[in-house]
XYZ file of C-alpha atoms in Angstrom:
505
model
C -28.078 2.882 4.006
C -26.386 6.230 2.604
C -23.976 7.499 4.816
C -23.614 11.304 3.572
C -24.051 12.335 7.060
C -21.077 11.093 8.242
C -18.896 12.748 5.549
C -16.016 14.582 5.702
C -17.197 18.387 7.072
C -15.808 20.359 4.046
C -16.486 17.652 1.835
C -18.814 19.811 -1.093
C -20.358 17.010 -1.840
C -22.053 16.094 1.504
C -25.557 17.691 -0.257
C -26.145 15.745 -4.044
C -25.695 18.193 -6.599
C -28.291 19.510 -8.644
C -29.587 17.381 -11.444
C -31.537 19.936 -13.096
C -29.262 23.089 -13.154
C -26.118 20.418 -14.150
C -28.446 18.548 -17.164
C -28.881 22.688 -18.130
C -24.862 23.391 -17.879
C -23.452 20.329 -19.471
C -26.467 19.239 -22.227
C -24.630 15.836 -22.497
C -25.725 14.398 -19.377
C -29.174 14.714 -21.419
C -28.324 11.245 -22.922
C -28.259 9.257 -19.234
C -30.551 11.558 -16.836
C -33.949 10.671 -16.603
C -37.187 12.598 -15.219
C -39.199 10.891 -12.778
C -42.657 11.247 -11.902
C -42.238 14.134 -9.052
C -40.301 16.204 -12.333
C -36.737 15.452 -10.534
C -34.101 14.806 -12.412
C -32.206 11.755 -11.878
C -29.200 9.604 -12.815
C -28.856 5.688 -13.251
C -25.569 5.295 -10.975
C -25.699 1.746 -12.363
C -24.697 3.024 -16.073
C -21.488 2.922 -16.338
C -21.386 6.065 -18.995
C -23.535 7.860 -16.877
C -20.612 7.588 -13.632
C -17.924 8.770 -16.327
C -20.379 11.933 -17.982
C -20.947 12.940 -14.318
C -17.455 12.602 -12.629
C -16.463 14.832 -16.005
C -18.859 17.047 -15.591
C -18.270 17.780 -11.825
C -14.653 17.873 -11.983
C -15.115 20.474 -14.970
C -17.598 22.712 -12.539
C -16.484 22.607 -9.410
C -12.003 22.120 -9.788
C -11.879 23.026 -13.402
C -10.263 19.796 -14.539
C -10.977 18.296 -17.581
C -10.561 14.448 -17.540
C -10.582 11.869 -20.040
C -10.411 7.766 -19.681
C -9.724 4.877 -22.003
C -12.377 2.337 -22.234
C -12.911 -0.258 -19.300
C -10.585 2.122 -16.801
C -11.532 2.704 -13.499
C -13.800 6.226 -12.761
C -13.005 7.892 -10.236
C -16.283 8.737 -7.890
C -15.549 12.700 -6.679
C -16.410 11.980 -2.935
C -14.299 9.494 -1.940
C -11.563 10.966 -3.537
C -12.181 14.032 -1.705
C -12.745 12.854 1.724
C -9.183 11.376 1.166
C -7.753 14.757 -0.209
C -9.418 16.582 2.933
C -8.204 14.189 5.821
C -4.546 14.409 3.862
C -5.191 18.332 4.768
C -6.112 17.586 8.365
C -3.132 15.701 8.466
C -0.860 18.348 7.230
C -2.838 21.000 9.610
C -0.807 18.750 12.213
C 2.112 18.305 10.464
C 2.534 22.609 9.855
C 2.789 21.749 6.218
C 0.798 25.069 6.149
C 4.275 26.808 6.696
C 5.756 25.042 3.722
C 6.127 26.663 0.731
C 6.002 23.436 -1.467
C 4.277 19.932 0.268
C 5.820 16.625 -1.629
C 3.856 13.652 -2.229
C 3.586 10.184 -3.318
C 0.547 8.842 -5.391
C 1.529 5.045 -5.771
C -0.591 3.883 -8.642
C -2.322 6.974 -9.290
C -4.445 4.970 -12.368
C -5.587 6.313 -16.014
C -7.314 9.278 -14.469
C -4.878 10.566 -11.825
C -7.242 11.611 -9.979
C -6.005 12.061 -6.428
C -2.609 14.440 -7.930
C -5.048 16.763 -10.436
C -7.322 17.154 -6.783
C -4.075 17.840 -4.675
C -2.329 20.387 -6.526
C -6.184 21.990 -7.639
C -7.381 21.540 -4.084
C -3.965 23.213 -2.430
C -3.695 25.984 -5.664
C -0.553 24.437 -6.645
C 1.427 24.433 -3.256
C 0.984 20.218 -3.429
C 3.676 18.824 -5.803
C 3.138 15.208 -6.278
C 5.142 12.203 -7.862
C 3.035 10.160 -9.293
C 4.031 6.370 -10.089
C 2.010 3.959 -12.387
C 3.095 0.534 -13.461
C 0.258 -0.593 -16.059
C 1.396 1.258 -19.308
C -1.748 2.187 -21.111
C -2.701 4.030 -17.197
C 0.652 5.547 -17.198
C -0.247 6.900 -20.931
C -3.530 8.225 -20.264
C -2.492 10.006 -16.596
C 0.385 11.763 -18.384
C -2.339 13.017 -20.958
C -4.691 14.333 -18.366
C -2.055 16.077 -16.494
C -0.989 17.293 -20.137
C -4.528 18.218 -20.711
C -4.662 19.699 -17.389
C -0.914 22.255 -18.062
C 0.321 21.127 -14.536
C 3.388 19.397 -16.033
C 5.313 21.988 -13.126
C 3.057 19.998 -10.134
C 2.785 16.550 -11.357
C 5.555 14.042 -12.380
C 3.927 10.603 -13.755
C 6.999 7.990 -13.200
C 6.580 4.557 -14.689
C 6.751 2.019 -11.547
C 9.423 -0.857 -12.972
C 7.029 -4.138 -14.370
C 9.907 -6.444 -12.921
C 10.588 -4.315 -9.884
C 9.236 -6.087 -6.717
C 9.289 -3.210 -4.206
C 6.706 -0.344 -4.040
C 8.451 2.621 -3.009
C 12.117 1.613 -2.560
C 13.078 1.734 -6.358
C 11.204 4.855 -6.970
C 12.809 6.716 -4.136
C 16.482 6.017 -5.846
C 15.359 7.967 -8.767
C 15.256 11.180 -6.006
C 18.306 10.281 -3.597
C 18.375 14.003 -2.295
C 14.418 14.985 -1.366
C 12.193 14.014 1.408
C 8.202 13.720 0.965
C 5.629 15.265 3.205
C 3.235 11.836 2.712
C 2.622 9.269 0.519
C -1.005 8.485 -0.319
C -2.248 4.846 -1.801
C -6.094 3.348 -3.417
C -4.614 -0.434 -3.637
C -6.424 -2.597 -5.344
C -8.869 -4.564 -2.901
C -9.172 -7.909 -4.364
C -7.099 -10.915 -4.452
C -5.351 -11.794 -8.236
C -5.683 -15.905 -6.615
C -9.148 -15.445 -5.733
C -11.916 -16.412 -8.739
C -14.574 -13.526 -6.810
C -14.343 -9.557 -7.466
C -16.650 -8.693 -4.492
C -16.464 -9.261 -1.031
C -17.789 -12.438 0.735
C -21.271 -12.802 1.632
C -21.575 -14.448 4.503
C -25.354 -14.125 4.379
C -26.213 -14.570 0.973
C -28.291 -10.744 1.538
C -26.213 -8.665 0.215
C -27.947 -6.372 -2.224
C -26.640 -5.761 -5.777
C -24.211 -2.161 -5.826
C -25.846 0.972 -6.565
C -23.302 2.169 -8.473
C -21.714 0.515 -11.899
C -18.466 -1.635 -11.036
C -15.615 -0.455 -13.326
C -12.452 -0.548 -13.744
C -9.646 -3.260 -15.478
C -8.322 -6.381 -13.711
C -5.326 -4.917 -12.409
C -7.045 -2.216 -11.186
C -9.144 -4.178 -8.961
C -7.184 -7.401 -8.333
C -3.503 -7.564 -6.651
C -1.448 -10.868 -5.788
C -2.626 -11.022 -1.796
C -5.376 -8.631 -1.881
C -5.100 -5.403 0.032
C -3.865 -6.542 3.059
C -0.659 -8.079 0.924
C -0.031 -5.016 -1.035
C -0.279 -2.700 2.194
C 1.626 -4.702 4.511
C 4.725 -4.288 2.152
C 4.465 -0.793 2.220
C 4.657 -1.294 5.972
C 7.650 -3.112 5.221
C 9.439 -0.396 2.796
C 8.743 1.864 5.397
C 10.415 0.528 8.304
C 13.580 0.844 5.812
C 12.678 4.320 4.901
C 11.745 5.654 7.668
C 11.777 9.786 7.371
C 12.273 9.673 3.872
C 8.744 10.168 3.325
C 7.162 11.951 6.724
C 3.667 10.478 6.828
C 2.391 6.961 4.702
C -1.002 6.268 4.340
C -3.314 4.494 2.242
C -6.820 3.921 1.863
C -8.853 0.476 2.775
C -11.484 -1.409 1.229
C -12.657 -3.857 3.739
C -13.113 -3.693 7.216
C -11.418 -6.914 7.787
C -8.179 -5.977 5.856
C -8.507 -2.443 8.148
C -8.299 -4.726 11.213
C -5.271 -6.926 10.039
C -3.300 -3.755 8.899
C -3.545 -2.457 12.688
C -2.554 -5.707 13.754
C 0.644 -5.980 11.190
C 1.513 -1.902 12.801
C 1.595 -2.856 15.818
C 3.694 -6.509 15.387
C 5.686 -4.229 13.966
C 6.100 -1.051 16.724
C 4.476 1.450 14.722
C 1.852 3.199 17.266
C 2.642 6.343 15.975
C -0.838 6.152 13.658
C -4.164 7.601 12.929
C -7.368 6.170 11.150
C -10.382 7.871 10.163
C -13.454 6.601 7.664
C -14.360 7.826 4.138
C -18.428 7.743 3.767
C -19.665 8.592 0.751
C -23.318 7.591 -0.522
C -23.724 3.749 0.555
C -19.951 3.071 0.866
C -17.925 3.064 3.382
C -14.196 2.952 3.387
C -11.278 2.597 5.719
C -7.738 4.796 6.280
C -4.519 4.184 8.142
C -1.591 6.991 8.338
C 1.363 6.179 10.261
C 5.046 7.928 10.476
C 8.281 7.813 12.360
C 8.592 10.906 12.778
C 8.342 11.427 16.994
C 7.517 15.496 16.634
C 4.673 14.751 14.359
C 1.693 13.191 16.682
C -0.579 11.690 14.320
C -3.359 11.051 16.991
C -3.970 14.687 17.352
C -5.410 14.929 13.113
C -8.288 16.796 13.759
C -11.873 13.753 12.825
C -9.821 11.236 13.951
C -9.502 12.395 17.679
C -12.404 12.347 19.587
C -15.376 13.032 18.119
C -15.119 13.944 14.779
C -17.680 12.686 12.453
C -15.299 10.507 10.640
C -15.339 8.392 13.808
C -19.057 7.835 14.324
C -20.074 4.214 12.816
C -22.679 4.893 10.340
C -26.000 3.654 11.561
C -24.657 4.663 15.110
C -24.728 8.048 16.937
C -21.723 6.889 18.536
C -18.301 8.040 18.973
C -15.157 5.351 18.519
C -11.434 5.302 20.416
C -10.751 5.746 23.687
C -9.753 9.256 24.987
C -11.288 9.740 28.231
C -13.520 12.848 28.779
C -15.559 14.748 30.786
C -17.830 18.094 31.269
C -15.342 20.134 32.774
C -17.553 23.586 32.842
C -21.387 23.963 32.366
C -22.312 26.505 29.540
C -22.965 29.404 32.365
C -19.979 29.131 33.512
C -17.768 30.085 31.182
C -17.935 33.654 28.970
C -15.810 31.643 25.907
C -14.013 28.668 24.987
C -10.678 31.049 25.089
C -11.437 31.153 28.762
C -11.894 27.727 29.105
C -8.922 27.249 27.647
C -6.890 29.932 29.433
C -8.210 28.321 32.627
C -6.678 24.657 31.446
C -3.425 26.185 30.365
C -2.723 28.072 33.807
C -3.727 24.726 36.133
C -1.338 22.690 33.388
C 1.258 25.290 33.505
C 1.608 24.705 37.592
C 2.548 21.414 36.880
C 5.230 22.192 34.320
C 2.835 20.362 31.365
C 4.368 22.062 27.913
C 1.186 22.775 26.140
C 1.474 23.575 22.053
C -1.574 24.755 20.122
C -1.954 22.029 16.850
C -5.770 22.840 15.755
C -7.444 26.554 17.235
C -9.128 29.399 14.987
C -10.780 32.419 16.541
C -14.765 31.363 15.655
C -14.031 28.058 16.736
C -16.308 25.503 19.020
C -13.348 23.048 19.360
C -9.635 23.775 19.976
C -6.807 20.758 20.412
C -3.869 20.883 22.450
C -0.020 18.824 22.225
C 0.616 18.421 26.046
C 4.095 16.698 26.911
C 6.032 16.390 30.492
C 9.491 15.485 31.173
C 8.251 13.906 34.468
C 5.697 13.107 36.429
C 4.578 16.369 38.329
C 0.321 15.820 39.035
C 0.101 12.962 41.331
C -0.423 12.975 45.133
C -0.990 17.213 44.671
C -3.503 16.740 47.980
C -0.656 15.935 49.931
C 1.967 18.278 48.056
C -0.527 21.316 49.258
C -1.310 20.225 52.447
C 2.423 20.344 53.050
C 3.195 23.239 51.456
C 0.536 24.706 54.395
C 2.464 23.638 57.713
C 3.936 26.193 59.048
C 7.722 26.697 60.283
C 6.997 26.094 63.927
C 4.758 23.000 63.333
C 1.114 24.588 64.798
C -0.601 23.643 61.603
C -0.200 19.610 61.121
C -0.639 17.725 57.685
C -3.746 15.779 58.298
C -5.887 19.148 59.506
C -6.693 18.097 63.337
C -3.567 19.245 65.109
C -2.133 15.886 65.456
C 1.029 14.656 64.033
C 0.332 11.404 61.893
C 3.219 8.356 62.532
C 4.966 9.263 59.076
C 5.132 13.206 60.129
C 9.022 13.996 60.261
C 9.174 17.009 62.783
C 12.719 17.654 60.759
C 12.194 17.562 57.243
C 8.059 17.239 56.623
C 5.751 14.467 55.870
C 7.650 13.978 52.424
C 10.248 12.638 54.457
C 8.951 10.062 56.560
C 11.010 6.841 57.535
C 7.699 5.129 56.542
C 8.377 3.341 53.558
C 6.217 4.860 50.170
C 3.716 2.624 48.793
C 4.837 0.676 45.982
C 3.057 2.859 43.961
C 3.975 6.156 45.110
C 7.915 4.734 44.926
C 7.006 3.888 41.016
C 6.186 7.506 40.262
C 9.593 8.739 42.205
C 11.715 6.500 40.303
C 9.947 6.854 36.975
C 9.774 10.377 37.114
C 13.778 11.157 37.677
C 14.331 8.784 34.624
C 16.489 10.459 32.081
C 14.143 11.221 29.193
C 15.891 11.229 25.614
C 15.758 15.136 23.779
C 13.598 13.843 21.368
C 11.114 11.542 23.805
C 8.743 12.681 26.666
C 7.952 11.203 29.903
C 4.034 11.567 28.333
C 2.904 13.014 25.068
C -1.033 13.381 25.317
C -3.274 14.870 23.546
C -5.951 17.444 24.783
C -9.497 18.360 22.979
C -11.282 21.259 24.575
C -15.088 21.338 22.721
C -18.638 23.853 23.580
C -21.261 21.499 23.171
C -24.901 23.190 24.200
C -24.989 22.392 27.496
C -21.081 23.139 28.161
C -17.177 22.970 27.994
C -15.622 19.203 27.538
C -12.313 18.087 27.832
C -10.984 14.972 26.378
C -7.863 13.264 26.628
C -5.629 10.718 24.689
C -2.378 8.996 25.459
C -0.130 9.552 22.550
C 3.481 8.388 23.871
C 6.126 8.079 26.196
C 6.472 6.127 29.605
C 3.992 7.153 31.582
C 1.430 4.978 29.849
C -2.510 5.468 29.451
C -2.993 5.483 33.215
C -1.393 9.382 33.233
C -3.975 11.165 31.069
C -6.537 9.808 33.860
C -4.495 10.954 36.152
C -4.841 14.275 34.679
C -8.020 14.599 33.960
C -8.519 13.926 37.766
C -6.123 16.170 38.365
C -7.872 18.967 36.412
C -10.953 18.146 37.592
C -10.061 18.496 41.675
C -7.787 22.063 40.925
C -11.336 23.141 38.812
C -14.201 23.459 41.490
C -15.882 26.957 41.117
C -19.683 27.326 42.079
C -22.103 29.135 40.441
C -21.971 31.904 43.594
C -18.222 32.205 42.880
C -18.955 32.694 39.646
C -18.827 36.360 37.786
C -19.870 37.221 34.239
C -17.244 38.025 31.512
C -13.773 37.647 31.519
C -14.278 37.373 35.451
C -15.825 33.709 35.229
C -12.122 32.477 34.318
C -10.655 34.251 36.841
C -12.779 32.437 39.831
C -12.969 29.333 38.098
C -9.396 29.147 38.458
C -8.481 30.477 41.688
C -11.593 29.022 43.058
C -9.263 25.659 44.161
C -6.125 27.097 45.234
């Protein structure tokens, strides 16, 4: 089943190109189109020159690159490459790398083509400088060429990976003791070197023949371990690295490796991570990014968050994760998503939530907040107001029927009572005067406000800290009890944030 669809947003190539006009532009595609009945012309993704004339042709057009491959090398397919390239930019929208003069990055085994470093530095106009390491020599040969070919010497460095060398990254860090990298970025080969099948099991024996010619050499495709091998030593290197390089990812074949590379991050106390999907005609593939660094949330990259088309299952109109959400205004009630959003940072600010814009443009439908607290400040707020309403000489009681209830202290208030707290309510006291460290919050959440057609939705994700998943319910609750404007309290304009917020107090 194609899966264009669910492609990344800006990727160009969510709509096919056009056969005709590119047969007319570049007159050697003439040699593998064909013209079918209807007059459309078409090409046989199963001919392997046919991939390599139109991967040339389209890199040409639309990046001005000019590319060129030694026999039996892997060819690159522009979409998937892309969708990487573009979730690497949602990444960095995250990471501020858009304040950077110069972003650093790793392509480990960028192949013949080099792909993925000609699209960075092309992609970013030149503000992406990558390193990129190769350990098959006739690949390292023919990626020097293209970036040669290409005059971005300045952008790209091709460094031979050491044949004997057994780590990935380690030894080619020592050749640059002094700099720090913004991300590295990985295609592993999928297959297992000790296993005597290049395609992935069929459990069914239904799997249909690929629609698109299978290239590429032996060690292109085929690793000792697979995938799963190759990536979980790059989890491994990492732990020892740490913040030399800011953000690792790498790309995934099979779902079943994707699954065991979670696994092997969290065995090893990495939850600092964000996935996302890379559909491109019938393929599907799988990403993991994952860094150390604690003032770089990862789940906040904009398509991997709530419901970004890179998490809808192809074949299902349905979002993946778990943030919780809700409609938190209906379309009438609100003027603009600004005033939605002015509304949620006033009730937050109350509570002393630190709120920090990561994703937000002017014309758009969908803004995401950081939120972090130092402690916990939005449970039992019923009671905290009801308090904060009795009066000096004690006419107006706590539970609203002029009685005093057994806990009341006359003295000092219902918050102190020589009735014991529940166990619960004693939790949040003594978690909530822990010391938090500089660099750690008592909760780090994130915060998706999004107009759909019939209103305002807020969604929330645990990111970090002590106060587990059970606070960003706690939350939402708590936004949704301080939010309760009617339509009759409603006005039009910038007056519909002003009731809808004051509407509770």
């Amino acid at each position: 089943m194609a899966v264009n669809e669910f492609m990344h947003p800006r990727n160009r190539y969510r709509q096919k190109p056009n056969f005709h006009l590119l047969v007319k532009q570049y007159p050697e595609l003439n040699e593998v189109a064909r013209v079918d009945l209807t007059g459309k012309v078409k090409l046989d993704y199963r001919n392997k020159r046919a991939v390599h004339l139109l991967s040339k042709c389209l890199l040409l057009r639309d990046f001005g690159l000019k590319l060129e491959l030694p026999p039996n090398k892997l060819v690159p397919t522009l979409p998937l490459r892309l969708n990487y390239i573009h979730w690497l930019e949602d990444i960095g929208s995250v990471a501020q790398w858009q304040d950077k003069e110069t972003v650093r990055g790793i392509d480990i085994g960028c192949g013949a083509s080099c792909i993925y470093p000609l699209l960075a530095v092309v992609q970013s106009q030149q503000r992406w400088h990558m390193v990129a390491i190769e350990k098959a020599e006739d690949s390292l040969e023919s990626a020097k060429a293209n970036v040669i070919r290409n005059e971005l010497q300045g952008c790209i460095n091709v460094q031979s990976q050491k044949l004997e060398g057994n780590t990935i990254l380690l030894d080619v860090l020592k050749d640059f003791p002094n700099e720090r990298f913004d991300f590295c970025m990985c295609n592993p080969p999928f297959f297992d070197s000790n296993s005597n099948e290049l395609k992935p099991h069929d459990r069914t024996g239904k799997r249909r023949e690929p629609s698109n010619a299978s290239t590429g050499s032996l060690e292109e495709l085929c690793t000792e371990g697979g995938e799963v091998k190759f990536i979980s030593q790059i989890i491994e290197e990492s732990l020892q690295l740490k913040d030399r390089v800011s953000v690792y990812t790498t790309m995934i074949g099979h779902k079943s490796s994707y699954e065991k590379i979670l696994r092997a991050l969290k065995q090893a106390s990495i939850h600092n991570i964000t996935v996302s999907r890379f559909c491109q005609g019938n393929t599907t593939r799988w990403a993991v990014a994952w860094s150390f660094d604690a003032k770089l949330l990862l789940p906040l990259v904009p398509n991997s968050l709530t419901t970004g088309e890179n998490n809808v299952s192809p074949g299902k109109k349905k979002a993946v994760g778990k943030p919780v959400s809700c409609r938190i205004f209906a379309a009438s009630d609100m003027d603009s998503i600004q005033s939605v959003k002015k509304c949620i940072l006033t009730k937050l600010q109350a509570i002393a939530i630190d709120v920090r814009a990561v994703v937000e443009t002017s014309t758009t439908d969908e803004i995401i907040l950081e939120l972090s607290a130092q402690e916990n400040t939005w449970s039992h707020q019923r009671r905290k107001r009801r308090a904060a309403q009795i009066s000096p000489d004690g006419k107006e009681m706590p539970n609203g029927n002029g009685t005093q209830p057994k806990c009341y202290d006359q003295q000092n208030g219902p918050e102190y009572s020589n009735k014991r707290p529940r166990l619960e309510e004693e939790q949040y006291e003594i978690s909530s005067k822990e010391k938090i460290h500089a660099d750690d919050s008592y909760l780090r959440a994130a915060l998706n406000i999004h107009r759909k057609e019939d209103g305002y939705y807020l969604a929330l994700q645990y990111v970090a800290g002590n106060a587990g998943k059970d606070a960003v319910n706690q939350i939402l609750q708590y936004l949704k009890n301080t939010i309760k404007a009617t339509p009759s309290e409603i006005t039009t304009d910038g007056g519909k944030q002003a009731a809808a917020c004051t509407s509770a107090k």
